CSV table of C-alpha atoms and ligand atoms in Angstrom, one decimal:
chain,number,residue,atom,x,y,z
A,1,MET,CA,-7.7,54.2,11.0
A,2,LYS,CA,-4.0,53.5,11.1
A,3,VAL,CA,-2.1,50.8,9.2
A,4,TYR,CA,1.4,49.7,10.0
A,5,GLU,CA,3.7,48.7,7.2
A,6,CYS,CA,7.1,46.9,6.8
A,7,CYS,CA,8.5,44.9,3.9
A,8,GLY,CA,5.4,45.7,1.8
A,9,VAL,CA,3.0,44.1,4.3
A,10,GLU,CA,0.4,46.4,5.8
A,11,SER,CA,-1.6,45.4,8.9
A,12,VAL,CA,-4.1,47.2,11.2
A,13,THR,CA,-2.7,45.3,14.1
A,14,LYS,CA,0.4,47.0,15.5
A,15,LYS,CA,3.1,44.5,15.8
A,16,VAL,CA,6.4,45.6,17.4
A,17,TYR,CA,8.6,43.6,15.0
A,18,CYS,CA,8.2,42.7,11.4
A,19,SER,CA,7.8,38.9,10.9
A,20,THR,CA,9.9,39.2,7.6
A,21,CYS,CA,12.9,41.3,8.5
A,22,ARG,CA,12.7,41.2,12.3
A,23,GLN,CA,13.2,44.9,12.5
A,24,GLU,CA,11.0,47.3,14.5
A,25,ILE,CA,8.0,48.5,12.5
A,26,LYS,CA,8.2,52.2,12.2
A,27,ASN,CA,6.0,53.0,9.2
A,28,GLU,CA,2.4,53.9,9.9
A,29,ARG,CA,-0.2,55.9,8.1
A,30,GLU,CA,-3.8,57.0,8.3
A,31,VAL,CA,-6.2,55.4,5.8
A,32,SER,CA,-9.9,55.5,5.3
A,33,ASP,CA,-12.0,53.1,7.4
A,34,LYS,CA,-14.1,52.4,4.3
A,35,GLY,CA,-13.5,48.9,2.6
A,36,THR,CA,-15.3,46.1,0.7
A,37,VAL,CA,-16.4,42.7,2.0
A,38,TYR,CA,-13.7,40.2,0.9
A,39,SER,CA,-15.4,37.3,2.6
A,40,PHE,CA,-18.0,36.7,5.4
A,41,THR,CA,-19.6,34.2,7.6
A,42,VAL,CA,-23.1,34.4,9.2
A,43,ILE,CA,-23.0,33.5,12.8
A,44,HIS,CA,-26.2,31.8,13.9
A,45,ILE,CA,-25.1,30.3,17.1
A,46,ALA,CA,-23.0,32.8,18.9
A,47,PRO,CA,-20.9,32.6,22.1
A,48,GLU,CA,-23.0,33.6,25.2
A,49,GLU,CA,-22.0,37.3,25.3
A,50,PHE,CA,-23.0,37.8,21.7
A,51,ALA,CA,-26.1,35.5,21.8
A,52,HIS,CA,-28.5,38.5,21.7
A,53,LEU,CA,-27.0,39.8,18.5
A,54,ALA,CA,-27.4,36.5,16.5
A,55,PRO,CA,-27.7,36.1,13.7
A,56,TYR,CA,-24.9,38.5,12.7
A,57,THR,CA,-22.1,38.7,10.2
A,58,VAL,CA,-18.4,38.4,10.7
A,59,ALA,CA,-16.7,39.8,7.7
A,60,LEU,CA,-13.2,40.1,6.4
A,61,VAL,CA,-13.0,43.6,5.0
A,62,GLN,CA,-10.4,44.8,2.3
A,63,LEU,CA,-9.6,48.3,3.2
A,64,ARG,CA,-9.9,50.8,0.3
A,65,ASP,CA,-6.6,52.6,0.7
A,66,SER,CA,-4.5,49.8,1.9
A,67,THR,CA,-3.6,46.1,1.3
A,68,ALA,CA,-4.6,45.4,4.9
A,69,LYS,CA,-7.6,43.3,5.7
A,70,LEU,CA,-9.7,43.7,8.9
A,71,THR,CA,-12.0,41.3,10.7
A,72,VAL,CA,-15.3,43.1,11.6
A,73,ARG,CA,-18.7,42.5,12.9
A,74,ILE,CA,-21.8,43.6,10.8
A,75,GLN,CA,-25.4,43.3,11.9
A,76,GLU,CA,-26.9,43.4,8.4
A,77,SER,CA,-26.5,40.7,5.8
A,78,VAL,CA,-23.8,41.5,3.2
A,79,GLN,CA,-22.4,40.1,0.0
A,80,ILE,CA,-18.8,40.0,-1.3
A,81,GLY,CA,-17.9,43.3,-2.8
A,82,ASP,CA,-20.3,45.4,-0.6
A,83,LEU,CA,-18.9,48.8,0.4
A,84,VAL,CA,-18.8,49.1,4.2
A,85,GLN,CA,-17.6,51.6,6.7
A,86,LEU,CA,-16.7,51.8,10.4
A,87,GLU,CA,-19.6,52.5,12.8
A,88,GLU,CA,-17.8,52.2,16.1
A,89,ILE,CA,-15.1,50.2,17.9
A,90,LYS,CA,-16.7,48.4,20.9
A,91,ASN,CA,-14.6,46.4,23.3
A,92,GLY,CA,-11.9,46.0,20.7
A,93,THR,CA,-14.3,44.8,18.0
A,94,TYR,CA,-14.7,46.8,14.8
A,95,ILE,CA,-18.4,47.3,14.1
A,96,TYR,CA,-19.1,48.0,10.5
A,97,GLN,CA,-22.2,48.9,8.6
A,98,LYS,CA,-23.1,48.5,4.9
A,99,VAL,CA,-22.9,51.7,2.7
A,100,ARG,CA,-23.6,50.3,-0.7
A,101,THR,CA,-24.5,47.0,-2.1
A,102,ALA,CA,-21.9,45.5,-4.7
B,201,ZN,ZN1,10.2,44.2,7.5
């Protein structure tokens, strides 16, 4: 996946302007979609459209090759430090799966 960088801050979300220097963000690079679970929440009561998926996990993933973090949905239960990777992007949601337990 792509990350965008300016003033030492990397993000997976493409913003037109850097919030630090107000310049247009021009630096982008391709990084691995693998990462580790930084924090997570188990969702037991989901919004109607996701109710059939509950319980599921919403995790903040620290990308392996970047300082950027990414919010993802994981169907399995995870722990902090677990290695995860992208399974698919569905309706703009990053769906991740567990590769290895921490
Ligand atoms: Zn900047």
